[in-house]
Coordinates of C-alpha atoms and ligand atoms in Angstrom, one line a residue:
X124 CA 0.0 0.0 0.0
X125 CA 3.0 2.2 0.6
X126 CA 5.5 2.9 -2.2
X127 CA 9.3 2.8 -2.3
X128 CA 11.6 4.1 -4.9
X129 CA 15.4 4.2 -4.7
X130 CA 18.1 5.5 -7.0
X131 CA 21.9 5.4 -7.4
X132 CA 23.6 6.6 -10.5
X133 CA 24.5 9.8 -12.4
X134 CA 21.2 11.7 -12.6
X135 CA 19.9 14.1 -10.0
X136 CA 18.2 11.7 -7.5
X137 CA 15.5 14.1 -6.5
X138 CA 14.0 14.2 -10.0
X139 CA 14.0 10.4 -10.4
X140 CA 12.6 9.9 -6.9
X141 CA 9.8 12.5 -7.1
X142 CA 8.8 11.2 -10.5
X143 CA 8.8 7.6 -9.1
X144 CA 6.8 8.6 -6.1
X145 CA 4.1 10.2 -8.2
X146 CA 3.8 7.0 -10.2
X147 CA 3.5 5.0 -7.0
X148 CA 1.2 7.4 -5.3
X149 CA -1.9 5.5 -6.3
X150 CA -0.8 2.7 -3.9
X151 CA -1.2 4.9 -0.8
X152 CA -0.9 8.6 -0.1
X153 CA -1.2 10.1 3.3
X154 CA 2.5 11.3 3.7
X155 CA 5.8 10.9 2.0
X156 CA 9.5 11.5 2.4
X157 CA 12.9 11.5 0.8
X158 CA 16.5 11.1 1.8
X159 CA 19.4 12.1 -0.6
X160 CA 23.0 11.4 0.2
X161 CA 24.9 14.6 0.3
X162 CA 27.1 16.2 2.8
X163 CA 25.2 16.5 5.1
X164 CA 22.4 14.1 3.9
X165 CA 19.2 15.7 2.9
X166 CA 16.1 14.3 4.7
X167 CA 12.5 15.7 4.4
X168 CA 9.1 14.3 5.1
X169 CA 5.7 15.9 4.6
X170 CA 2.1 15.0 5.4
X171 CA -0.4 14.8 2.5
X172 CA 0.0 14.1 -1.2
X173 CA 3.4 13.8 -3.0
X174 CA 2.8 17.3 -4.3
X175 CA 3.5 18.6 -0.8
X176 CA 6.9 16.9 -0.7
X177 CA 7.7 17.9 -4.2
X178 CA 7.3 21.6 -3.3
X179 CA 9.7 21.2 -0.4
X180 CA 12.2 19.3 -2.5
X181 CA 12.2 21.8 -5.4
X182 CA 12.8 24.5 -2.9
X183 CA 15.7 23.1 -0.9
X184 CA 17.0 19.7 -2.0
X185 CA 20.6 19.3 -3.2
X186 CA 21.2 17.5 -6.5
X187 CA 22.8 14.4 -5.0
X188 CA 22.9 11.2 -7.1
X189 CA 21.8 8.6 -4.5
X190 CA 18.6 8.6 -2.6
X191 CA 15.5 6.8 -1.4
X192 CA 11.9 7.9 -1.1
X193 CA 8.6 6.6 0.2
X194 CA 4.9 7.3 0.0
X195 CA 2.9 6.0 3.0
X196 CA -0.6 4.7 3.8
X197 CA -0.7 4.7 7.6
X198 CA -1.0 1.5 9.5
X199 CA 0.9 2.0 12.8
X200 CA 0.7 5.6 13.9
X201 CA -1.3 8.4 12.2
X202 CA -0.1 10.3 9.1
X203 CA 2.4 12.8 10.5
X204 CA 5.9 14.0 9.6
X205 CA 7.4 11.9 12.4
X206 CA 5.7 8.7 11.3
X207 CA 6.5 9.2 7.6
X208 CA 9.5 7.4 6.0
X209 CA 12.4 7.3 5.5
X210 CA 13.2 6.8 9.2
X211 CA 16.7 7.4 10.6
X212 CA 18.9 5.9 13.2
X213 CA 20.4 7.7 16.2
X214 CA 23.6 8.6 14.4
X215 CA 21.6 10.3 11.6
X216 CA 23.5 8.3 9.0
X217 CA 21.2 5.4 8.2
X218 CA 17.9 6.0 6.3
X219 CA 15.3 3.4 5.8
X220 CA 12.0 3.2 3.9
X221 CA 9.7 0.1 4.5
X222 CA 6.5 -1.4 3.2
X223 CA 4.9 -4.2 5.3
X224 CA 4.5 -4.8 9.0
X225 CA 7.1 -5.7 11.6
X226 CA 5.1 -8.0 13.9
X227 CA 7.6 -8.2 16.8
X228 CA 8.2 -4.5 16.8
X229 CA 7.1 -4.0 20.4
X230 CA 9.6 -6.5 21.8
X231 CA 12.4 -5.1 19.5
X232 CA 11.5 -1.6 20.5
X233 CA 11.7 -2.4 24.2
X234 CA 15.1 -4.1 23.8
X235 CA 16.5 -1.3 21.6
X236 CA 15.2 1.4 23.9
X237 CA 16.8 -0.4 26.9
X238 CA 20.1 -0.3 25.1
X239 CA 19.9 3.4 24.6
X240 CA 18.2 4.0 21.2
X241 CA 15.9 6.9 20.9
X242 CA 12.7 6.5 19.0
X243 CA 11.1 9.4 17.2
X244 CA 7.9 7.8 15.7
X245 CA 5.0 5.5 16.6
X246 CA 5.7 3.2 13.6
X247 CA 6.7 -0.4 13.6
X248 CA 9.2 0.4 10.9
X249 CA 11.5 2.5 13.1
X250 CA 12.8 -0.5 15.0
X251 CA 14.4 -1.7 11.8
X252 CA 16.6 1.3 11.4
X253 CA 17.8 1.1 15.0
X254 CA 18.3 -2.6 14.8
X255 CA 20.5 -2.1 11.7
X256 CA 22.4 0.6 13.5
X257 CA 23.0 -1.7 16.5
X258 CA 24.3 -4.5 14.2
X259 CA 26.4 -2.3 11.9
X260 CA 30.1 -3.0 12.0
X261 CA 31.2 -1.3 8.7
X262 CA 29.3 -3.5 6.3
X263 CA 25.7 -2.2 5.7
X264 CA 24.5 -5.2 3.7
X265 CA 25.6 -7.6 6.5
X266 CA 23.9 -5.5 9.1
X267 CA 20.7 -5.4 7.1
X268 CA 20.8 -9.2 6.7
X269 CA 21.4 -9.8 10.4
X270 CA 18.7 -7.4 11.4
X271 CA 16.1 -9.1 9.1
X272 CA 16.9 -12.5 10.6
X273 CA 15.5 -11.1 13.9
X274 CA 12.4 -9.7 12.4
X275 CA 9.0 -11.3 12.2
X276 CA 6.5 -10.0 9.7
X277 CA 6.7 -8.6 6.1
X278 CA 9.0 -6.1 4.5
X279 CA 10.0 -4.6 1.2
X280 CA 12.7 -2.1 2.2
X281 CA 15.5 0.2 1.0
X282 CA 18.4 1.4 3.2
X283 CA 21.1 4.0 2.7
X284 CA 24.1 4.8 4.9
X285 CA 26.0 8.0 4.6
X286 CA 29.3 6.1 4.9
X287 CA 28.5 4.0 1.8
X288 CA 27.7 6.6 -0.9
X289 CA 26.5 5.0 -4.1
X290 CA 25.2 1.9 -2.3
X291 CA 21.6 1.0 -1.6
X292 CA 20.5 -2.2 0.2
X293 CA 17.0 -3.5 -0.6
X294 CA 15.3 -6.6 0.7
X295 CA 12.0 -8.3 0.4
X296 CA 9.6 -10.7 2.3
X297 CA 6.0 -10.5 1.4
X298 CA 6.1 -7.0 0.0
X299 CA 7.4 -6.6 -3.6
X300 CA 10.7 -5.1 -4.6
X301 CA 11.9 -4.8 -8.2
X302 CA 15.3 -3.7 -9.3
X303 CA 15.9 -1.7 -12.4
X304 CA 19.3 -1.8 -14.1
X305 CA 20.4 1.0 -16.5
X306 CA 23.7 2.2 -17.8
X307 CA 25.8 3.4 -14.9
X308 CA 22.6 3.7 -12.8
X309 CA 20.4 1.4 -10.8
X310 CA 16.9 1.7 -9.4
X311 CA 14.6 -0.1 -7.0
X312 CA 10.9 0.2 -6.4
X313 CA 8.0 -1.5 -4.9
X314 CA 6.3 -1.5 -8.3
X315 CA 7.9 -1.6 -11.8
X316 CA 5.7 1.3 -12.9
X317 CA 8.1 3.7 -11.1
X318 CA 11.0 2.4 -13.1
X319 CA 9.5 2.0 -16.6
X320 CA 10.5 5.5 -17.7
X321 CA 14.2 4.8 -17.1
X322 CA 14.9 1.2 -17.9
X323 CA 13.2 -1.9 -19.2
X324 CA 15.7 -4.3 -17.6
X325 CA 14.3 -5.5 -14.3
X326 CA 15.0 -8.1 -11.7
X327 CA 12.3 -9.2 -9.3
X328 CA 13.5 -10.0 -5.8
X329 CA 12.1 -13.2 -4.2
X330 CA 11.1 -13.5 -0.5
X331 CA 13.9 -13.5 2.0
X332 CA 16.4 -12.0 -0.5
X333 CA 18.6 -9.0 0.0
X334 CA 20.2 -7.0 -2.9
X335 CA 23.0 -4.6 -3.0
X336 CA 22.7 -1.9 -5.7
X337 CA 25.5 0.2 -7.1
X338 CA 25.4 2.3 -10.3
X339 CA 24.7 -0.1 -13.2
X340 CA 25.3 -3.2 -11.0
X341 CA 23.5 -5.4 -8.5
X342 CA 24.1 -8.6 -6.5
X343 CA 21.6 -10.7 -4.6
X344 CA 22.0 -13.0 -1.6
X345 CA 19.5 -14.8 0.7
X346 CA 19.1 -13.6 4.2
X347 CA 21.4 -16.4 5.2
X348 CA 24.1 -14.9 2.8
X349 CA 23.9 -17.5 0.0
X350 CA 24.6 -15.9 -3.3
X351 CA 21.7 -15.9 -5.8
X352 CA 22.3 -15.6 -9.5
X353 CA 19.5 -14.0 -11.5
X354 CA 19.5 -12.3 -14.8
X355 CA 17.5 -9.2 -15.6
X356 CA 14.3 -9.7 -17.6
X357 CA 12.7 -7.2 -20.0
X358 CA 9.7 -5.3 -18.7
X359 CA 6.8 -5.8 -21.0
X360 CA 4.9 -2.6 -20.2
X361 CA 6.1 0.7 -21.6
X362 CA 6.1 4.0 -19.6
X363 CA 3.0 5.2 -21.6
X364 CA 0.8 2.7 -19.8
X365 CA 1.2 4.9 -16.7
X366 CA 0.2 8.2 -18.5
X367 CA -3.2 9.7 -18.3
X368 CA -3.1 11.0 -21.8
X369 CA -6.0 13.4 -22.5
X370 CA -8.2 11.9 -19.9
X371 CA -8.9 14.0 -16.8
X372 CA -8.5 10.9 -14.5
X373 CA -7.0 7.5 -14.7
X374 CA -10.3 6.0 -13.8
X375 CA -12.1 7.4 -16.8
X376 CA -9.2 6.3 -19.0
X377 CA -9.4 2.8 -17.6
X378 CA -13.2 2.7 -18.1
X379 CA -12.7 3.7 -21.7
X380 CA -9.9 1.1 -22.1
X381 CA -12.4 -1.7 -21.3
X382 CA -13.2 -2.7 -24.9
X383 CA -9.5 -3.3 -25.6
X384 CA -9.0 -4.9 -22.2
X385 CA -11.7 -7.5 -22.9
X386 CA -10.2 -8.1 -26.4
X387 CA -6.8 -8.7 -24.7
X388 CA -8.4 -11.0 -22.1
X389 CA -9.9 -13.1 -24.9
X390 CA -7.0 -13.0 -27.3
X391 CA -5.9 -16.5 -28.2
X392 CA -8.2 -18.0 -25.6
X393 CA -11.3 -18.7 -27.8
X394 CA -11.4 -22.1 -29.6
X395 CA -14.5 -21.9 -31.9
X396 CA -14.0 -25.2 -33.6
X397 CA -14.3 -27.0 -30.2
X398 CA -16.6 -24.5 -28.5
X399 CA -14.2 -24.2 -25.6
X400 CA -11.8 -21.8 -24.0
X401 CA -8.0 -22.3 -24.3
X402 CA -6.2 -21.2 -21.1
X403 CA -2.5 -22.2 -21.4
X404 CA -1.8 -21.4 -17.7
X405 CA -4.2 -24.2 -16.6
X406 CA -2.9 -27.0 -18.9
X407 CA -0.4 -28.3 -16.4
X408 CA -3.2 -29.0 -13.9
X409 CA -5.7 -30.3 -16.4
X410 CA -6.0 -33.7 -14.8
X411 CA -6.7 -32.3 -11.3
X412 CA -9.2 -29.9 -12.8
X413 CA -11.0 -32.9 -14.4
X414 CA -11.2 -34.6 -11.0
X415 CA -12.4 -31.4 -9.1
X416 CA -15.7 -31.6 -7.3
X417 CA -15.6 -28.5 -5.2
X418 CA -14.5 -24.9 -6.0
X419 CA -13.8 -22.3 -3.4
X420 CA -13.1 -18.7 -4.6
X421 CA -11.3 -16.3 -2.3
X422 CA -10.7 -12.6 -2.9
X423 CA -11.3 -9.1 -1.5
X424 CA -13.1 -5.9 -2.6
X425 CA -14.0 -5.7 -6.2
X426 CA -12.3 -9.0 -6.9
X427 CA -14.6 -10.6 -4.3
X428 CA -17.6 -9.4 -6.4
X429 CA -16.0 -10.9 -9.4
X430 CA -15.8 -14.1 -7.3
X431 CA -19.5 -13.9 -6.5
X432 CA -20.3 -13.6 -10.2
X433 CA -18.1 -16.7 -10.8
X434 CA -20.2 -18.7 -8.4
X435 CA -23.2 -18.2 -10.7
X436 CA -21.1 -18.8 -13.8
X437 CA -19.5 -22.0 -12.6
X438 CA -22.8 -23.3 -11.2
X439 CA -24.4 -22.6 -14.6
X440 CA -21.7 -24.2 -16.7
X441 CA -20.3 -27.0 -14.5
X442 CA -21.4 -29.5 -11.9
X443 CA -19.0 -28.2 -9.3
X444 CA -20.2 -27.2 -5.8
X445 CA -19.0 -23.6 -5.6
X446 CA -18.4 -21.3 -2.7
X447 CA -17.2 -17.7 -2.7
X448 CA -15.5 -16.5 0.4
X449 CA -14.0 -13.2 1.5
X450 CA -10.2 -13.9 1.8
X451 CA -10.2 -12.2 5.2
X452 CA -12.8 -14.6 6.5
X453 CA -11.5 -17.8 4.8
X454 CA -9.2 -18.7 7.7
X455 CA -12.1 -18.6 10.2
X456 CA -14.1 -21.2 8.4
X457 CA -13.6 -24.9 8.8
X458 CA -13.8 -25.7 5.2
X459 CA -13.4 -29.3 4.2
X460 CA -10.5 -29.0 1.7
X461 CA -9.9 -32.3 0.0
X462 CA -7.8 -33.5 -2.9
X463 CA -10.6 -32.7 -5.3
X464 CA -11.1 -29.2 -4.0
X465 CA -9.8 -26.3 -6.1
X466 CA -9.2 -22.9 -4.5
X467 CA -9.2 -20.0 -6.9
X468 CA -7.6 -16.7 -5.7
X469 CA -8.7 -13.6 -7.6
X470 CA -6.6 -10.4 -7.3
X471 CA -5.8 -7.5 -9.5
X472 CA -2.6 -6.6 -7.8
X473 CA -1.5 -10.1 -6.9
X474 CA -0.3 -8.7 -3.5
X475 CA -3.4 -8.4 -1.3
X476 CA -2.3 -9.7 2.0
X477 CA -5.6 -11.5 3.0
X478 CA -5.9 -13.2 -0.4
X479 CA -2.3 -14.3 -0.1
X480 CA -2.9 -15.6 3.4
X481 CA -6.0 -17.5 2.2
X482 CA -4.1 -19.2 -0.6
X483 CA -1.2 -20.2 1.6
X484 CA -3.7 -21.8 4.0
X485 CA -5.4 -23.6 1.2
X486 CA -2.1 -24.9 -0.1
X487 CA -1.2 -26.1 3.4
X488 CA -4.3 -28.2 3.4
X489 CA -3.6 -29.8 0.1
X490 CA -6.0 -28.0 -2.2
X491 CA -5.0 -27.2 -5.8
X492 CA -4.7 -23.4 -5.8
X493 CA -5.2 -21.4 -8.9
X494 CA -4.8 -17.7 -9.4
X495 CA -6.6 -15.1 -11.6
X496 CA -4.2 -12.1 -11.3
X497 CA -3.6 -9.0 -13.3
X498 CA 0.0 -8.0 -12.3
X499 CA 2.4 -10.4 -14.0
X500 CA 5.0 -11.8 -11.7
X501 CA 3.2 -10.7 -8.5
X502 CA 3.3 -12.8 -5.3
X503 CA -0.1 -14.4 -5.8
X504 CA 0.8 -15.3 -9.4
X505 CA 4.0 -16.9 -8.2
X506 CA 2.6 -18.8 -5.2
X507 CA -0.4 -20.4 -6.9
X508 CA 0.0 -23.9 -8.5
X509 CA -1.3 -22.6 -11.9
X510 CA -3.3 -19.7 -13.1
X511 CA -4.4 -17.2 -15.7
X512 CA -3.5 -13.5 -16.2
X513 CA -6.3 -11.1 -16.7
X514 CA -4.4 -8.9 -19.2
X515 CA -6.2 -5.8 -18.2
X516 CA -3.0 -3.7 -18.4
X517 CA -1.8 -1.5 -15.6
X518 CA -4.7 -0.1 -13.5
X519 CA -3.8 3.0 -11.7
X520 CA -7.2 4.4 -10.5
X521 CA -7.8 3.1 -7.0
X522 CA -11.3 2.1 -7.9
X523 CA -11.0 -1.1 -10.0
X524 CA -12.8 -1.0 -13.3
X525 CA -11.1 -2.7 -16.3
X526 CA -9.7 -5.3 -13.9
X527 CA -13.2 -6.3 -12.8
X528 CA -14.5 -6.5 -16.4
X529 CA -11.6 -8.7 -17.5
X530 CA -11.8 -10.8 -14.4
X531 CA -15.5 -11.7 -15.1
X532 CA -14.7 -12.3 -18.7
X533 CA -12.0 -14.8 -17.8
X534 CA -14.0 -16.4 -15.1
X535 CA -16.6 -17.1 -17.7
X536 CA -13.8 -18.7 -19.9
X537 CA -12.6 -20.8 -17.0
X538 CA -16.1 -22.0 -16.2
X539 CA -16.6 -22.8 -19.9
X540 CA -13.3 -24.7 -20.0
X541 CA -14.3 -26.9 -17.0
X542 CA -17.9 -27.1 -18.2
X543 CA -17.0 -28.5 -21.6
X544 CA -15.2 -31.5 -20.1
X545 CA -18.3 -32.2 -18.1
X546 CA -21.8 -31.7 -19.4
X547 CA -21.9 -28.5 -21.5
X548 CA -22.5 -29.2 -25.2
X549 CA -20.5 -27.8 -28.1
X550 CA -23.5 -25.7 -29.1
X551 CA -23.8 -24.1 -25.7
X552 CA -20.0 -23.5 -25.5
X553 CA -20.0 -21.9 -29.0
X554 CA -22.9 -19.6 -28.2
X555 CA -21.1 -18.3 -25.1
X556 CA -17.9 -17.7 -27.1
X557 CA -19.8 -15.8 -29.8
X558 CA -21.4 -13.7 -27.1
X559 CA -18.0 -13.0 -25.5
X560 CA -16.6 -11.8 -28.8
X561 CA -19.4 -9.3 -29.2
X562 CA -18.7 -7.6 -25.9
X563 CA -15.9 -5.2 -26.9
X564 CA -18.1 -3.4 -29.5
X565 CA -21.1 -3.5 -27.1
X566 CA -19.0 -1.8 -24.4
X567 CA -18.0 0.8 -27.0
X568 CA -21.7 1.5 -27.5
X569 CA -22.3 2.0 -23.8
X570 CA -19.3 4.3 -23.5
X571 CA -20.9 6.6 -26.0
X572 CA -23.5 7.3 -23.3
X573 CA -21.0 8.8 -21.0
X574 CA -22.3 12.4 -21.5
X575 CA -25.8 11.3 -20.9
X576 CA -24.8 9.5 -17.8
X577 CA -23.1 12.6 -16.6
X578 CA -26.4 14.5 -16.9
X579 CA -28.1 11.7 -14.9
X580 CA -25.3 12.0 -12.3
X581 CA -26.0 15.7 -12.1
X582 CA -29.6 15.0 -11.2
X583 CA -28.8 12.5 -8.5
X584 CA -25.3 13.3 -7.2
X585 CA -26.6 15.2 -4.2
X586 CA -28.5 12.4 -2.7
X587 CA -26.9 11.0 0.5
X588 CA -28.0 7.4 0.1
X589 CA -28.6 4.9 -2.7
X590 CA -29.8 1.3 -2.9
X591 CA -28.5 -0.9 -5.7
X592 CA -30.5 -4.0 -6.5
X593 CA -30.0 -7.0 -8.9
X594 CA -30.9 -10.6 -9.1
X595 CA -28.8 -13.7 -10.0
X596 CA -25.9 -12.7 -12.3
X597 CA -26.8 -9.0 -11.6
X598 CA -26.6 -9.3 -7.8
X599 CA -22.8 -9.1 -7.8
X600 CA -23.1 -6.1 -10.1
X601 CA -25.4 -4.4 -7.7
X602 CA -22.8 -4.9 -5.0
X603 CA -20.0 -3.6 -7.3
X604 CA -22.0 -0.6 -8.5
X605 CA -22.7 0.4 -4.9
X606 CA -19.0 -0.1 -3.9
X607 CA -17.9 2.2 -6.7
X608 CA -20.3 5.0 -5.5
X609 CA -19.0 4.6 -1.9
X610 CA -15.4 4.5 -2.8
X611 CA -15.1 7.5 -5.0
X612 CA -18.1 9.7 -4.5
X613 CA -18.4 9.1 -0.8
X614 CA -22.2 8.5 -1.1
X615 CA -23.6 5.8 1.1
X616 CA -24.8 3.0 -1.1
X617 CA -26.0 -0.5 -0.3
X618 CA -26.0 -3.3 -2.8
X619 CA -28.7 -5.9 -2.2
X620 CA -30.1 -9.0 -3.8
X621 CA -33.4 -7.6 -5.1
X622 CA -35.3 -10.4 -3.3
X623 CA -33.9 -9.4 0.1
X624 CA -35.0 -5.8 -0.3
X625 CA -38.3 -6.4 1.4
X626 CA -36.6 -8.0 4.4
X627 CA -35.1 -4.7 5.6
X628 CA -34.0 -2.0 3.1
X629 CA -37.5 -1.3 2.0
X630 CA -38.0 0.4 5.4
X631 CA -35.5 3.1 4.2
X632 CA -37.2 3.8 0.9
X633 CA -38.7 7.3 0.5
X634 CA -38.3 10.1 -2.1
X635 CA -34.8 10.9 -0.7
X636 CA -33.5 7.4 -1.0
X637 CA -33.2 6.5 -4.7
X638 CA -32.7 3.0 -6.1
X639 CA -30.5 1.9 -9.0
X640 CA -32.1 -1.3 -10.3
X641 CA -30.2 -3.6 -12.7
X642 CA -32.9 -5.2 -14.8
X643 CA -31.8 -6.6 -18.2
X644 CA -34.5 -8.7 -19.8
X645 CA -33.3 -12.0 -18.6
X646 CA -34.8 -15.0 -16.7
X647 CA -35.3 -13.0 -13.5
X648 CA -36.8 -9.9 -15.2
X649 CA -40.4 -10.4 -14.0
X650 CA -39.3 -10.9 -10.4
X651 CA -37.2 -7.9 -10.2
X652 CA -39.9 -5.7 -11.8
X653 CA -42.1 -6.7 -8.9
X654 CA -39.4 -5.4 -6.6
X655 CA -39.4 -2.2 -8.5
X656 CA -43.1 -1.9 -8.1
X657 CA -42.7 -2.3 -4.4
X658 CA -40.2 0.6 -4.3
X659 CA -42.5 2.7 -6.5
X660 CA -45.4 2.1 -4.2
X661 CA -43.3 3.8 -1.5
X662 CA -42.5 6.8 -3.6
X663 CA -38.9 5.7 -4.2
X664 CA -37.1 7.2 -7.2
X665 CA -35.6 4.6 -9.6
X666 CA -32.9 4.5 -12.2
X667 CA -33.1 1.3 -14.2
X668 CA -30.3 -0.2 -16.2
X669 CA -32.0 -2.4 -18.8
X670 CA -31.6 -3.9 -22.3
X671 CA -32.0 -1.7 -25.3
X672 CA -35.6 -1.3 -26.6
X673 CA -37.2 -2.4 -23.4
X674 CA -40.2 0.0 -23.2
X675 CA -42.1 -2.1 -20.6
X676 CA -40.8 -0.3 -17.6
X677 CA -42.6 2.9 -18.7
X678 CA -43.5 5.2 -15.8
X679 CA -42.5 2.6 -13.2
X680 CA -39.0 4.2 -13.2
X681 CA -37.7 7.7 -13.4
X682 CA -34.7 7.2 -15.6
X683 CA -33.4 4.5 -17.9
X684 CA -29.9 3.6 -19.1
X685 CA -29.9 1.1 -21.9
X686 CA -27.2 -1.6 -22.6
X687 CA -27.1 -3.9 -25.7
X688 CA -28.5 -7.5 -25.5
X689 CA -26.2 -10.5 -25.1
X690 CA -26.3 -14.0 -23.4
X691 CA -27.7 -13.5 -19.9
X692 CA -24.6 -14.9 -18.3
X693 CA -22.6 -12.2 -20.1
X694 CA -24.8 -9.2 -19.3
X695 CA -22.9 -8.3 -16.1
X696 CA -19.9 -7.4 -18.3
X697 CA -22.2 -4.8 -19.9
X698 CA -24.4 -3.6 -17.0
X699 CA -21.4 -2.8 -14.8
X700 CA -20.1 -0.2 -17.3
X701 CA -22.8 2.5 -16.8
X702 CA -22.5 2.0 -13.1
X703 CA -18.8 2.8 -13.2
X704 CA -19.6 5.9 -15.3
X705 CA -22.4 6.9 -13.0
X706 CA -20.1 6.7 -9.9
X707 CA -17.3 8.5 -11.8
X708 CA -19.5 11.4 -12.8
X709 CA -21.1 11.7 -9.4
X710 CA -17.6 11.9 -7.8
X711 CA -16.3 14.5 -10.3
X712 CA -19.5 16.6 -9.8
X713 CA -19.0 16.4 -6.0
X714 CA -15.4 17.6 -6.3
X715 CA -13.9 14.3 -5.1
X716 CA -10.4 13.1 -5.9
X717 CA -11.4 10.3 -8.1
X718 CA -8.1 8.5 -8.6
X719 CA -7.0 8.9 -5.0
X720 CA -10.1 8.5 -2.8
X721 CA -9.6 9.3 0.9
X722 CA -8.4 6.5 3.1
X723 CA -8.2 3.9 0.3
X724 CA -5.2 2.3 -1.3
X725 CA -4.9 0.4 -4.6
X726 CA -2.9 -2.5 -3.2
X727 CA -3.7 -3.6 0.4
X728 CA -0.7 -5.4 1.7
X729 CA -1.8 -5.6 5.4
X730 CA -4.2 -8.0 6.8
Ligands
G6P3 C1 -8.3 -2.5 -2.5 C2 -8.6 -1.8 -3.8 C3 -9.8 -2.4 -4.5 C4 -9.5 -3.9 -4.7 C5 -9.1 -4.6 -3.5 C6 -8.7 -6.0 -3.7 O1 -9.3 -2.3 -1.6 O2 -8.9 -0.4 -3.5 O3 -10.0 -1.7 -5.7 O4 -10.7 -4.5 -5.3 O5 -8.1 -3.9 -2.8 O6 -7.5 -5.9 -4.4 P1 -6.9 -7.0 -5.4 O7 -5.6 -6.4 -5.9 O8 -6.6 -8.2 -4.6 O9 -7.9 -7.3 -6.5

């Protein structure tokens, strides 16, 4: 959730570091800081967005060529200058930026305080810098290694020492660190997007590894000091993927990228002649998939709603018993994981701590663990037995949009793949594939309504509460639509299964509590229109998302958004798009910071 960037080379470090922080800011942003080795070292931290730090740095930072910087999302200790990273040791020579959580920080803090170290912050991180100080005997890398052997918890970190100019030590356990190697310069960051502008030669650190960076060079060892040999790989995404272009916000850009994202998600994965999906990442586990009887899907946030959709999709297309569970709750359930159980972890970032913990638990109990992940090479992608990438491209906006749409597209392909080896006919398979291939153009049609949806948002954006309802395949979309409105427009919104509405939420309905009803003409159309009538009878205002040409709703609803027709299983991939646009426009009209909503982070690496 926090971001780290480090540089040693020939350029002015402050430019590289501030640019890198801006690219990482989407991960978390309540305070930030920078340390540049100079004589004396320059060290500044500020509360708020990276722009605050930037102002300070342009005013008074020296142009040193080595430095580290950090953007923070508070866990231990409120956002403040003292709690912001980098942290320093008592001598003022060691600087450290850290992502993750040091679980035994209280014990270490007690021991270090007792031996005379002075703490300046409330963070768990600060123990690390004092621990390194206490173990330092002239070799920074050795001190970092020794310190990390005494630490419980997770870390991605970068350390500088004034006595070792040109050298940066980085390490990882559970929180990503990627090295970037250029000509006479080296970089490190918690996310390759901070490096892409400078080099496409990257090296991903594995857990429990430490790397020493010098200009244009790196070496890696394990925490136990065994040398590791690893070549740089070429980064596949270019720096332009991180640019907003002419869009006012990343979120809008990403909503508009959805037609191409779905095309990419489908590319090479559709086998018309067999009426089946082709997912190369699952071929190695084909036999176990064939024997599977039970599927458990684990994920968080928007990815959880993709998992809820998948429950319906797998139940429709396969004979598997399917459960979808919040990753954070998975460990509290006594699920009967057997040889024929498959656990599927869904995650955009591939780093979400709860999802990672759930998949490790499932592995421990012998289940086959699959991943559906967007970020290539991320921890979840590496720790699962097999999996599929969603190919949505980099998603910067904190509110997930194109990732969700590609996730539910691929989940449909996965269900189809497993269904075709069970009881789904060629004809049924081929019909779904044809429907999937119509989606990109159909999404393009919906996007043309963005201006009209903005006008609708103008009409409704000052309401304080919303109810979102849907049935069956559209129930997860009601939840996702409500989440989008909460996340970025700060409007209280509840997603509900339409049938549950009369068991509680109906008590809230009045003219000041509008409902957004997702009612494509599908198998549950009649039932959900009865729910709409119940709302109407209580003077509730209603916006309906329905299929084009449906005139039957008439005066039952106040406003209508139309989406094209497709197979009912695929309609969620269409109905979610106007809900994203509605939330986006409401947020802009309310003056919210769409790409960096308050208190949220793109990648949640704490449990
Ligand atoms: C955070 C993000 C959400 C995301 C969730 C799960 O809360 O703000 O947009 O859905 O984490 O993240 P994941 O990367 O595992 O999909």
